[in-house]
Amino acid sequence: MEQLYRQIVPLSVMVTKWVFILAAAEVPFMREWGIPLLVADLLTLLLTVQKEPRPYLSAPVAFYECLVHTLATVWTGQPLFLYMYGFVSLAHFLQGSLAGVYASVGAAFVGCGILYILSPVMKPLPAIAMNILISFIMITGARKLEYERQLFKKTLKRATALSQRCDELQLMQDQKAKIAANETGKYITLAQRLRMTENHQANIDRIVHTTMIMAEAVAVSFYSWDSSDTIFSLESVLGDNSLVAPASRLRPGEGFAGSRYYDHSSFIYTVEPSGQMGTVVSHVMVVPFIMTDGTFLGVLCCGFNGTDEALRDRFNITYLIASQSLPEVEKMILYDRTRQLAITDGLTKLHNRRFFDKRFPQEFERALQYNISMSLVMIDIDYFKQLNDTHGHAKGDEALVALASLMSSSIRSNDCAVRFGGDEFALMLPAASADIAYKIAEKISAGYREFRFTGKDKDGKDVFSTLSIGIAEFPSSAATATTLQKAADDALYKAKARKGSIVVADTVPVPTKPGKPLKAFA
């Protein structure tokens, strides 16, 4: 549309100019000036064909047109051509050439000045005034058009740049969306693979297996930290490499797994292939598992083979797996601790009454179904109140702790010691007859006497703290869990009457029957 405007409008102006010239009958139009004028107009029309204004062509053409009009005026003596300056300026203005307008204005002033000097009788002043007015209007309009054109070019250039930038941003966004989709898929896969259960060992095995598969590791191991023994214990391992799993137990600082105990930060070791046993690895990555309160849980040790650049993504996945696993492991540890605290006596660290009420029926059911004996031992501290009243509760707590330690060291590995409540304790002895229970009770009673805890009675006399112990055996003393516990309580009651004695419950006839294994205990 703009190109059509730049072609048609100047052509209309020139046609109007020629009609104006030919309509002036008094002008003897001479051939020698008609051809130059026609050539100048054709040059002007030729400029309209160009897509963009060409100032270095428009200015000479405009100057040439004005020069031809000036010479035609001098030669013919007719001031009609002086009014053509305005048409030249208008034509170049409509072309959008500011240089052409300036050239036509300058040439018009020069031509009119020459005519005024050479032929003052022609009185060119009205034509000069009209041309000056038209020229200034054209200059103002041309400057405005030029400004708008430059502004449009800048705006178009800026819009093009913004469009290109938008395309780049869209491409980057698409790439990031693709990466995010991949990362989301990894997170979903990790979340599914790392779905924890209540089984501690199964959870650790799951972490090791997930790391082995997703990080494409050569060997993976997990060492848990035991603060009581100050040692790392190997809980799970996949693959075969002596650097990843050098031993089942490690001290702090030993091996790659123990090296991060003091630093508490992840590290990637580059190792030499020589001296390794099993599958050779080039890098060992160690990631410690540390709770939010600073408690050290263990380390994940992974062996890889390859260059640093090729293994970068695998290192990131390993760290991602450890980061995702740590909260779950922490919750699992806290759950285990909470569950343990719920069934553990805080002072003596023995199991409490809640544990006894849940475990005792299970142990009795096992003994009943497999037709094996079971003994229940009830223990009570004699003169415990006098001990507290004489020396304070700290001394009483010392007696409780001493007895708990003595019981734990005197029983077998499958036996269970319980603080029943206050100064009363119990022992569950699976697969133990009354004779075995009696020997254990004697050992505990003799050991407690060696502590020599004493107090004063209400008369001020010294009393020596001992243990009263009652023993009941299944099946000789009871046929059910309730009667077995009652038989042990009754035996304890009789023992307390003689202070420091051990009483075995009476034998009662109990019908026996062949047992059948329970599904839960099979």
Short mmCIF file of C-alpha atoms in Angstrom, two decimals:
data_model
loop_
_atom_site.label_atom_id
_atom_site.label_comp_id
_atom_site.label_asym_id
_atom_site.label_seq_id
_atom_site.Cartn_x
_atom_site.Cartn_y
_atom_site.Cartn_z
CA MET A 1 0.00 0.00 0.00
CA GLU A 2 2.83 2.41 0.86
CA GLN A 3 4.66 1.55 -2.38
CA LEU A 4 1.50 2.21 -4.41
CA TYR A 5 1.05 5.53 -2.63
CA ARG A 6 4.64 6.54 -3.40
CA GLN A 7 4.10 5.78 -7.11
CA ILE A 8 0.60 7.12 -7.88
CA VAL A 9 0.69 10.38 -5.92
CA PRO A 10 3.91 11.83 -7.46
CA LEU A 11 2.62 10.79 -10.91
CA SER A 12 -0.61 12.70 -10.26
CA VAL A 13 1.37 15.77 -9.22
CA MET A 14 3.48 15.71 -12.39
CA VAL A 15 0.44 15.21 -14.60
CA THR A 16 -1.16 18.21 -12.89
CA LYS A 17 2.01 20.21 -13.51
CA TRP A 18 2.00 19.40 -17.24
CA VAL A 19 -1.68 20.19 -17.52
CA PHE A 20 -0.97 23.51 -15.81
CA ILE A 21 1.88 24.24 -18.28
CA LEU A 22 -0.03 23.28 -21.39
CA ALA A 23 -3.14 25.12 -20.27
CA ALA A 24 -1.24 28.41 -20.23
CA ALA A 25 -1.83 29.29 -23.91
CA GLU A 26 0.24 32.45 -23.72
CA VAL A 27 3.41 30.43 -23.04
CA PRO A 28 5.30 29.65 -26.22
CA PHE A 29 6.31 26.16 -25.20
CA MET A 30 9.61 25.48 -26.94
CA ARG A 31 10.83 22.02 -27.82
CA GLU A 32 14.27 22.43 -26.33
CA TRP A 33 12.78 22.99 -22.84
CA GLY A 34 10.00 20.48 -23.08
CA ILE A 35 12.42 17.56 -23.47
CA PRO A 36 14.62 18.47 -20.45
CA LEU A 37 11.52 18.96 -18.29
CA LEU A 38 10.17 15.62 -19.47
CA VAL A 39 13.51 13.90 -18.68
CA ALA A 40 13.50 15.41 -15.16
CA ASP A 41 9.96 14.17 -14.48
CA LEU A 42 10.80 10.72 -15.80
CA LEU A 43 13.77 10.55 -13.45
CA THR A 44 11.49 11.51 -10.59
CA LEU A 45 9.00 8.81 -11.59
CA LEU A 46 11.86 6.31 -11.80
CA LEU A 47 12.66 6.98 -8.16
CA THR A 48 9.11 6.06 -7.20
CA VAL A 49 9.71 2.52 -8.42
CA GLN A 50 12.36 1.98 -5.72
CA LYS A 51 11.17 0.20 -2.55
CA GLU A 52 13.09 2.54 -0.28
CA PRO A 53 13.85 6.28 -0.66
CA ARG A 54 17.28 6.92 -2.19
CA PRO A 55 18.45 10.36 -1.02
CA TYR A 56 21.71 10.26 -3.03
CA LEU A 57 19.56 10.01 -6.22
CA SER A 58 16.62 12.19 -5.15
CA ALA A 59 18.77 15.22 -4.33
CA PRO A 60 20.51 15.44 -7.78
CA VAL A 61 17.22 14.82 -9.60
CA ALA A 62 15.48 17.59 -7.62
CA PHE A 63 18.36 19.98 -8.22
CA TYR A 64 18.29 19.09 -11.93
CA GLU A 65 14.53 19.77 -12.17
CA CYS A 66 14.84 23.16 -10.49
CA LEU A 67 17.80 24.06 -12.72
CA VAL A 68 15.78 23.21 -15.84
CA HIS A 69 12.86 25.36 -14.58
CA THR A 70 15.23 28.24 -13.89
CA LEU A 71 16.87 28.09 -17.33
CA ALA A 72 13.45 27.74 -18.97
CA THR A 73 12.29 30.87 -17.16
CA VAL A 74 15.42 32.81 -18.20
CA TRP A 75 15.21 31.61 -21.75
CA THR A 76 11.48 32.15 -22.31
CA GLY A 77 11.08 35.14 -20.05
CA GLN A 78 7.94 33.64 -18.58
CA PRO A 79 7.65 33.45 -14.72
CA LEU A 80 5.30 30.46 -15.03
CA PHE A 81 8.16 28.01 -14.48
CA LEU A 82 8.97 29.65 -11.15
CA TYR A 83 5.80 28.13 -9.74
CA MET A 84 7.06 24.66 -10.73
CA TYR A 85 9.54 24.65 -7.82
CA GLY A 86 6.67 23.89 -5.50
CA PHE A 87 5.63 20.91 -7.62
CA VAL A 88 9.18 19.53 -7.48
CA SER A 89 9.33 19.90 -3.70
CA LEU A 90 5.87 18.31 -3.34
CA ALA A 91 6.81 15.35 -5.56
CA HIS A 92 9.92 14.54 -3.54
CA PHE A 93 8.04 15.04 -0.27
CA LEU A 94 5.45 12.49 -1.41
CA GLN A 95 8.31 10.12 -2.21
CA GLY A 96 9.44 10.50 1.38
CA SER A 97 12.88 11.87 0.43
CA LEU A 98 13.98 14.62 2.81
CA ALA A 99 17.19 15.10 0.80
CA GLY A 100 15.15 15.73 -2.35
CA VAL A 101 13.03 18.35 -0.58
CA TYR A 102 16.13 20.13 0.74
CA ALA A 103 17.73 20.05 -2.71
CA SER A 104 14.61 21.44 -4.40
CA VAL A 105 14.30 24.24 -1.81
CA GLY A 106 17.95 25.19 -2.16
CA ALA A 107 17.78 25.15 -5.95
CA ALA A 108 14.57 27.22 -5.88
CA PHE A 109 16.19 29.93 -3.75
CA VAL A 110 19.28 29.98 -5.95
CA GLY A 111 17.19 30.11 -9.17
CA CYS A 112 14.88 32.85 -7.88
CA GLY A 113 17.92 34.87 -6.74
CA ILE A 114 19.51 34.58 -10.18
CA LEU A 115 16.24 35.62 -11.88
CA TYR A 116 15.83 38.57 -9.52
CA ILE A 117 19.30 39.77 -10.39
CA LEU A 118 19.15 39.13 -14.12
CA SER A 119 15.52 40.05 -14.82
CA PRO A 120 14.04 42.20 -12.04
CA VAL A 121 11.26 43.23 -14.44
CA MET A 122 9.85 39.71 -14.26
CA LYS A 123 8.89 40.36 -10.62
CA PRO A 124 9.39 36.79 -9.34
CA LEU A 125 8.65 37.79 -5.76
CA PRO A 126 5.10 36.24 -5.59
CA ALA A 127 6.44 32.99 -7.02
CA ILE A 128 9.34 33.10 -4.58
CA ALA A 129 6.97 33.68 -1.65
CA MET A 130 4.72 30.82 -2.74
CA ASN A 131 7.66 28.47 -3.19
CA ILE A 132 9.09 29.46 0.15
CA LEU A 133 5.77 28.73 1.86
CA ILE A 134 5.34 25.40 0.08
CA SER A 135 8.97 24.47 0.69
CA PHE A 136 8.77 25.12 4.42
CA ILE A 137 5.58 23.12 4.61
CA MET A 138 7.23 20.31 2.69
CA ILE A 139 10.38 20.45 4.85
CA THR A 140 8.34 20.26 8.04
CA GLY A 141 6.25 17.40 6.69
CA ALA A 142 9.30 15.61 5.31
CA ARG A 143 11.13 15.87 8.62
CA LYS A 144 8.10 14.50 10.39
CA LEU A 145 7.81 11.65 7.90
CA GLU A 146 11.52 10.93 8.22
CA TYR A 147 11.26 10.91 12.01
CA GLU A 148 8.27 8.62 11.88
CA ARG A 149 10.05 6.38 9.39
CA GLN A 150 13.13 6.10 11.59
CA LEU A 151 10.94 5.53 14.62
CA PHE A 152 9.06 2.84 12.72
CA LYS A 153 12.33 1.18 11.69
CA LYS A 154 13.57 1.20 15.27
CA THR A 155 10.24 -0.15 16.50
CA LEU A 156 10.23 -2.81 13.80
CA LYS A 157 13.82 -3.73 14.60
CA ARG A 158 13.02 -3.92 18.29
CA ALA A 159 9.87 -5.95 17.60
CA THR A 160 11.91 -8.33 15.43
CA ALA A 161 14.50 -8.68 18.17
CA LEU A 162 11.77 -9.30 20.74
CA SER A 163 10.16 -11.86 18.46
CA GLN A 164 13.47 -13.66 18.08
CA ARG A 165 14.02 -13.50 21.83
CA CYS A 166 10.51 -14.90 22.39
CA ASP A 167 11.30 -17.76 20.04
CA GLU A 168 14.54 -18.43 21.92
CA LEU A 169 12.75 -18.30 25.26
CA GLN A 170 10.04 -20.61 23.97
CA LEU A 171 12.70 -23.05 22.78
CA MET A 172 14.45 -22.84 26.15
CA GLN A 173 11.13 -23.33 27.93
CA ASP A 174 10.38 -26.38 25.81
CA GLN A 175 13.81 -27.79 26.61
CA LYS A 176 13.37 -27.07 30.31
CA ALA A 177 9.91 -28.63 30.23
CA LYS A 178 11.40 -31.72 28.63
CA ILE A 179 14.16 -31.83 31.24
CA ALA A 180 11.62 -31.22 34.00
CA ALA A 181 9.49 -34.06 32.67
CA ASN A 182 12.52 -36.35 32.72
CA GLU A 183 13.44 -35.21 36.24
CA THR A 184 9.84 -35.67 37.37
CA GLY A 185 9.92 -39.15 35.96
CA LYS A 186 13.10 -39.83 37.91
CA TYR A 187 11.52 -38.52 41.09
CA ILE A 188 8.42 -40.66 40.56
CA THR A 189 10.54 -43.72 39.86
CA LEU A 190 12.65 -42.99 42.92
CA ALA A 191 9.59 -42.46 45.07
CA GLN A 192 8.21 -45.79 43.94
CA ARG A 193 11.48 -47.63 44.41
CA LEU A 194 12.23 -46.00 47.77
CA ARG A 195 8.83 -46.65 49.31
CA MET A 196 9.78 -47.59 52.86
CA THR A 197 8.20 -50.19 55.11
CA GLU A 198 8.48 -50.98 58.80
CA ASN A 199 11.22 -53.51 58.13
CA HIS A 200 14.55 -51.78 58.71
CA GLN A 201 16.68 -54.30 56.83
CA ALA A 202 14.29 -54.37 53.87
CA ASN A 203 14.48 -50.57 53.63
CA ILE A 204 18.29 -50.55 53.59
CA ASP A 205 18.31 -53.30 50.96
CA ARG A 206 15.88 -51.24 48.89
CA ILE A 207 18.15 -48.17 49.02
CA VAL A 208 21.19 -50.21 47.97
CA HIS A 209 19.31 -51.96 45.16
CA THR A 210 17.83 -48.70 43.84
CA THR A 211 21.25 -47.04 43.80
CA MET A 212 22.75 -50.04 42.01
CA ILE A 213 20.09 -49.97 39.27
CA MET A 214 19.42 -46.26 38.70
CA ALA A 215 22.99 -44.98 39.16
CA GLU A 216 24.44 -47.94 37.22
CA ALA A 217 27.01 -48.53 39.92
CA VAL A 218 29.51 -51.38 39.95
CA ALA A 219 29.15 -52.05 43.67
CA VAL A 220 27.08 -50.45 46.47
CA SER A 221 27.22 -50.94 50.23
CA PHE A 222 25.55 -49.40 53.27
CA TYR A 223 27.26 -49.26 56.65
CA SER A 224 25.16 -48.35 59.69
CA TRP A 225 26.71 -46.55 62.63
CA ASP A 226 26.45 -48.08 66.09
CA SER A 227 27.13 -45.32 68.61
CA SER A 228 27.25 -47.74 71.56
CA ASP A 229 30.08 -49.78 70.03
CA THR A 230 31.50 -46.84 67.99
CA ILE A 231 31.72 -49.02 64.92
CA PHE A 232 30.32 -49.25 61.37
CA SER A 233 28.43 -52.45 60.57
CA LEU A 234 27.81 -53.66 57.02
CA GLU A 235 24.04 -53.96 56.61
CA SER A 236 23.67 -54.48 52.87
CA VAL A 237 25.92 -54.86 49.83
CA LEU A 238 25.50 -55.47 46.09
CA GLY A 239 28.36 -56.09 43.68
CA ASP A 240 31.89 -57.14 44.51
CA ASN A 241 34.67 -54.66 45.26
CA SER A 242 37.12 -54.55 48.17
CA LEU A 243 37.06 -50.74 48.38
CA VAL A 244 33.27 -50.46 48.58
CA ALA A 245 32.87 -53.28 51.13
CA PRO A 246 36.30 -54.01 52.66
CA ALA A 247 34.97 -55.66 55.85
CA SER A 248 31.80 -56.34 57.80
CA ARG A 249 32.87 -54.00 60.61
CA LEU A 250 34.85 -50.75 60.33
CA ARG A 251 36.19 -48.27 62.84
CA PRO A 252 35.87 -44.51 62.23
CA GLY A 253 38.49 -43.52 59.65
CA GLU A 254 38.89 -47.02 58.25
CA GLY A 255 38.22 -47.47 54.55
CA PHE A 256 36.24 -45.10 52.38
CA ALA A 257 33.05 -45.77 54.36
CA GLY A 258 34.65 -44.79 57.67
CA SER A 259 36.58 -41.83 56.23
CA ARG A 260 33.57 -39.48 56.24
CA TYR A 261 32.66 -39.98 59.90
CA TYR A 262 34.69 -36.99 61.08
CA ASP A 263 33.96 -34.75 58.07
CA HIS A 264 30.21 -35.49 57.76
CA SER A 265 30.15 -34.54 54.06
CA SER A 266 29.91 -36.37 50.74
CA PHE A 267 33.08 -37.02 48.78
CA ILE A 268 34.15 -38.69 45.53
CA TYR A 269 37.46 -40.54 45.58
CA THR A 270 39.49 -41.28 42.44
CA VAL A 271 41.30 -44.59 42.92
CA GLU A 272 43.94 -46.57 41.10
CA PRO A 273 42.90 -49.92 39.59
CA SER A 274 45.82 -51.76 41.20
CA GLY A 275 45.35 -53.45 44.56
CA GLN A 276 41.59 -53.92 44.21
CA MET A 277 39.82 -57.21 44.67
CA GLY A 278 36.67 -58.09 42.78
CA THR A 279 35.27 -55.83 40.06
CA VAL A 280 37.60 -52.88 39.45
CA VAL A 281 36.24 -49.35 40.05
CA SER A 282 37.77 -45.96 39.18
CA HIS A 283 35.73 -43.78 41.55
CA VAL A 284 34.21 -44.34 44.97
CA MET A 285 31.44 -42.00 46.13
CA VAL A 286 30.66 -41.88 49.86
CA VAL A 287 27.47 -40.17 51.08
CA PRO A 288 26.92 -39.97 54.87
CA PHE A 289 23.39 -40.25 56.28
CA ILE A 290 23.00 -37.62 59.03
CA MET A 291 19.78 -36.71 60.81
CA THR A 292 18.63 -33.11 61.22
CA ASP A 293 19.79 -33.13 64.85
CA GLY A 294 23.30 -34.15 63.76
CA THR A 295 22.96 -37.85 64.65
CA PHE A 296 25.16 -39.98 62.41
CA LEU A 297 23.18 -42.90 60.93
CA GLY A 298 25.56 -44.47 58.44
CA VAL A 299 27.14 -44.13 55.00
CA LEU A 300 26.20 -45.13 51.46
CA CYS A 301 29.32 -46.23 49.56
CA CYS A 302 29.15 -46.59 45.75
CA GLY A 303 31.79 -47.74 43.27
CA PHE A 304 31.77 -46.54 39.64
CA ASN A 305 33.91 -47.13 36.57
CA GLY A 306 34.49 -44.42 33.93
CA THR A 307 35.68 -40.83 33.49
CA ASP A 308 34.59 -37.85 35.59
CA GLU A 309 32.55 -36.34 32.74
CA ALA A 310 30.79 -39.59 31.92
CA LEU A 311 29.98 -40.29 35.58
CA ARG A 312 28.66 -36.83 36.47
CA ASP A 313 24.99 -37.76 35.95
CA ARG A 314 25.47 -40.98 37.93
CA PHE A 315 26.99 -39.05 40.82
CA ASN A 316 24.02 -36.66 40.77
CA ILE A 317 21.54 -39.56 40.76
CA THR A 318 23.38 -41.19 43.68
CA TYR A 319 23.24 -37.98 45.67
CA LEU A 320 19.56 -37.59 44.73
CA ILE A 321 18.79 -41.11 45.94
CA ALA A 322 20.59 -40.44 49.23
CA SER A 323 18.75 -37.11 49.66
CA GLN A 324 15.40 -38.76 49.00
CA SER A 325 16.19 -41.71 51.25
CA LEU A 326 17.50 -39.77 54.24
CA PRO A 327 14.13 -38.38 55.45
CA GLU A 328 12.57 -41.82 55.15
CA VAL A 329 15.46 -43.47 56.97
CA GLU A 330 15.30 -40.78 59.62
CA LYS A 331 11.57 -41.38 60.10
CA MET A 332 12.22 -45.10 60.22
CA ILE A 333 14.91 -44.63 62.91
CA LEU A 334 12.70 -42.28 64.90
CA TYR A 335 9.81 -44.73 64.60
CA ASP A 336 12.01 -47.56 65.86
CA ARG A 337 13.22 -45.40 68.73
CA THR A 338 9.70 -44.34 69.65
CA ARG A 339 8.48 -47.92 69.51
CA GLN A 340 11.44 -49.03 71.61
CA LEU A 341 10.83 -46.26 74.16
CA ALA A 342 7.20 -47.32 74.41
CA ILE A 343 8.21 -50.79 75.57
CA THR A 344 11.39 -49.89 77.50
CA ASP A 345 11.77 -48.71 81.07
CA GLY A 346 13.65 -45.44 81.07
CA LEU A 347 15.66 -46.08 84.23
CA THR A 348 16.71 -49.71 83.98
CA LYS A 349 16.57 -50.00 80.14
CA LEU A 350 14.69 -53.29 80.57
CA HIS A 351 11.39 -54.00 78.86
CA ASN A 352 8.37 -52.58 80.68
CA ARG A 353 4.94 -53.90 81.70
CA ARG A 354 3.43 -53.00 78.33
CA PHE A 355 5.93 -55.25 76.59
CA PHE A 356 5.28 -58.02 79.13
CA ASP A 357 1.52 -57.91 78.58
CA LYS A 358 2.02 -58.30 74.84
CA ARG A 359 4.92 -60.76 74.79
CA PHE A 360 3.97 -63.12 77.64
CA PRO A 361 0.80 -64.53 75.96
CA GLN A 362 2.78 -65.08 72.75
CA GLU A 363 5.55 -66.97 74.54
CA PHE A 364 3.01 -69.05 76.45
CA GLU A 365 1.13 -69.88 73.25
CA ARG A 366 4.38 -70.98 71.65
CA ALA A 367 5.16 -73.28 74.61
CA LEU A 368 1.62 -74.67 74.56
CA GLN A 369 1.62 -75.45 70.83
CA TYR A 370 5.07 -77.06 70.81
CA ASN A 371 4.63 -78.90 74.17
CA ILE A 372 7.72 -77.34 75.67
CA SER A 373 8.18 -76.03 79.17
CA MET A 374 8.25 -72.37 80.14
CA SER A 375 9.03 -70.69 83.45
CA LEU A 376 7.96 -67.31 84.80
CA VAL A 377 10.05 -65.73 87.57
CA MET A 378 8.70 -62.82 89.66
CA ILE A 379 11.26 -60.83 91.68
CA ASP A 380 10.66 -58.24 94.40
CA ILE A 381 13.25 -56.14 96.30
CA ASP A 382 12.97 -56.53 100.08
CA TYR A 383 13.06 -53.41 102.27
CA PHE A 384 13.08 -51.15 99.20
CA LYS A 385 10.98 -48.51 100.99
CA GLN A 386 13.41 -48.45 103.93
CA LEU A 387 16.29 -48.07 101.47
CA ASN A 388 14.61 -45.05 99.85
CA ASP A 389 13.63 -43.50 103.19
CA THR A 390 17.14 -43.89 104.60
CA HIS A 391 19.33 -42.88 101.66
CA GLY A 392 16.92 -41.16 99.30
CA HIS A 393 15.51 -42.13 95.94
CA ALA A 394 18.91 -41.87 94.24
CA LYS A 395 20.07 -44.90 96.25
CA GLY A 396 16.84 -46.70 95.42
CA ASP A 397 17.39 -46.00 91.71
CA GLU A 398 20.93 -47.35 92.07
CA ALA A 399 19.53 -50.59 93.48
CA LEU A 400 17.04 -50.88 90.61
CA VAL A 401 19.72 -50.30 87.99
CA ALA A 402 22.09 -52.76 89.68
CA LEU A 403 19.42 -55.45 89.76
CA ALA A 404 18.48 -54.83 86.11
CA SER A 405 22.13 -55.16 85.05
CA LEU A 406 22.48 -58.34 87.10
CA MET A 407 19.35 -59.87 85.55
CA SER A 408 20.48 -59.03 82.00
CA SER A 409 23.87 -60.68 82.55
CA SER A 410 22.41 -63.78 84.22
CA ILE A 411 19.78 -64.86 81.70
CA ARG A 412 20.14 -66.65 78.37
CA SER A 413 20.00 -64.93 74.99
CA ASN A 414 16.40 -66.00 74.32
CA ASP A 415 15.19 -65.06 77.82
CA CYS A 416 13.56 -61.74 78.58
CA ALA A 417 13.93 -59.49 81.65
CA VAL A 418 11.12 -57.06 82.48
CA ARG A 419 10.60 -54.31 85.05
CA PHE A 420 7.08 -55.21 86.08
CA GLY A 421 6.54 -52.03 88.06
CA GLY A 422 8.08 -50.22 91.04
CA ASP A 423 10.54 -52.61 92.73
CA GLU A 424 9.05 -55.70 91.09
CA PHE A 425 10.67 -57.48 88.14
CA ALA A 426 9.90 -60.52 86.01
CA LEU A 427 11.79 -63.03 83.88
CA MET A 428 10.24 -64.91 80.96
CA LEU A 429 12.23 -68.07 80.38
CA PRO A 430 11.07 -69.98 77.25
CA ALA A 431 12.03 -73.66 77.09
CA ALA A 432 13.19 -73.59 80.74
CA SER A 433 12.12 -75.93 83.52
CA ALA A 434 11.67 -74.89 87.13
CA ASP A 435 15.15 -76.24 87.90
CA ILE A 436 16.78 -74.00 85.33
CA ALA A 437 14.72 -71.06 86.55
CA TYR A 438 15.75 -71.80 90.14
CA LYS A 439 19.45 -71.76 89.26
CA ILE A 440 19.08 -68.44 87.46
CA ALA A 441 17.13 -67.04 90.42
CA GLU A 442 19.84 -68.19 92.87
CA LYS A 443 22.52 -66.51 90.78
CA ILE A 444 20.60 -63.25 90.68
CA SER A 445 19.79 -63.37 94.41
CA ALA A 446 23.41 -64.07 95.38
CA GLY A 447 24.70 -61.33 93.12
CA TYR A 448 22.28 -58.80 94.56
CA ARG A 449 23.41 -59.58 98.13
CA GLU A 450 26.92 -58.63 97.18
CA PHE A 451 25.78 -55.03 96.54
CA ARG A 452 24.90 -54.84 100.29
CA PHE A 453 22.17 -52.22 100.07
CA THR A 454 20.97 -51.41 103.61
CA GLY A 455 18.39 -49.19 105.24
CA LYS A 456 16.74 -48.56 108.62
CA ASP A 457 13.33 -49.72 109.71
CA LYS A 458 10.88 -47.70 111.83
CA ASP A 459 12.69 -48.79 114.99
CA GLY A 460 16.02 -47.52 113.67
CA LYS A 461 17.49 -50.96 113.13
CA ASP A 462 19.56 -51.74 110.04
CA VAL A 463 17.82 -53.93 107.49
CA PHE A 464 19.70 -55.70 104.68
CA SER A 465 18.03 -55.53 101.24
CA THR A 466 17.52 -58.91 99.59
CA LEU A 467 15.36 -60.40 96.87
CA SER A 468 12.17 -62.41 97.23
CA ILE A 469 11.61 -64.62 94.20
CA GLY A 470 8.64 -66.69 93.07
CA ILE A 471 8.84 -69.28 90.27
CA ALA A 472 6.08 -70.99 88.30
CA GLU A 473 6.52 -73.52 85.51
CA PHE A 474 4.33 -74.57 82.60
CA PRO A 475 2.93 -77.18 82.43
CA SER A 476 3.61 -78.46 85.95
CA SER A 477 2.25 -75.38 87.80
CA ALA A 478 -0.40 -73.99 85.39
CA ALA A 479 -2.30 -74.79 82.24
CA THR A 480 -2.97 -71.25 80.96
CA ALA A 481 -1.07 -67.99 80.76
CA THR A 482 -3.30 -66.40 83.40
CA THR A 483 -2.91 -69.24 85.89
CA LEU A 484 0.86 -69.34 85.25
CA GLN A 485 1.19 -65.65 86.11
CA LYS A 486 -1.04 -66.14 89.19
CA ALA A 487 1.03 -69.10 90.30
CA ALA A 488 4.22 -67.04 90.07
CA ASP A 489 2.58 -64.19 92.01
CA ASP A 490 1.44 -66.59 94.72
CA ALA A 491 4.93 -68.06 94.98
CA LEU A 492 6.35 -64.55 95.28
CA TYR A 493 3.85 -63.73 98.01
CA LYS A 494 5.05 -66.77 99.96
CA ALA A 495 8.69 -65.82 99.41
CA LYS A 496 8.14 -62.30 100.72
CA ALA A 497 6.86 -63.76 103.96
CA ARG A 498 10.38 -65.16 104.56
CA LYS A 499 12.37 -62.23 103.00
CA GLY A 500 15.17 -63.22 100.66
CA SER A 501 13.88 -66.69 99.84
CA ILE A 502 13.06 -68.41 96.56
CA VAL A 503 9.74 -70.28 96.30
CA VAL A 504 8.67 -72.57 93.47
CA ALA A 505 4.94 -72.89 92.84
CA ASP A 506 3.30 -76.18 93.68
CA THR A 507 2.90 -78.81 91.03
CA VAL A 508 -0.66 -79.34 89.86
CA PRO A 509 -1.94 -82.09 87.56
CA VAL A 510 -2.35 -80.67 84.06
CA PRO A 511 -3.85 -82.70 81.20
CA THR A 512 -1.50 -82.77 78.23
CA LYS A 513 -2.33 -83.08 74.57
CA PRO A 514 -0.22 -83.23 71.46
CA GLY A 515 0.33 -79.74 70.12
CA LYS A 516 0.07 -78.48 66.59
CA PRO A 517 2.18 -75.61 65.29
CA LEU A 518 0.55 -72.26 64.94
CA LYS A 519 0.91 -70.52 61.62
CA ALA A 520 2.34 -67.47 63.36
CA PHE A 521 5.12 -69.47 65.02
CA ALA A 522 5.82 -72.05 62.35
#
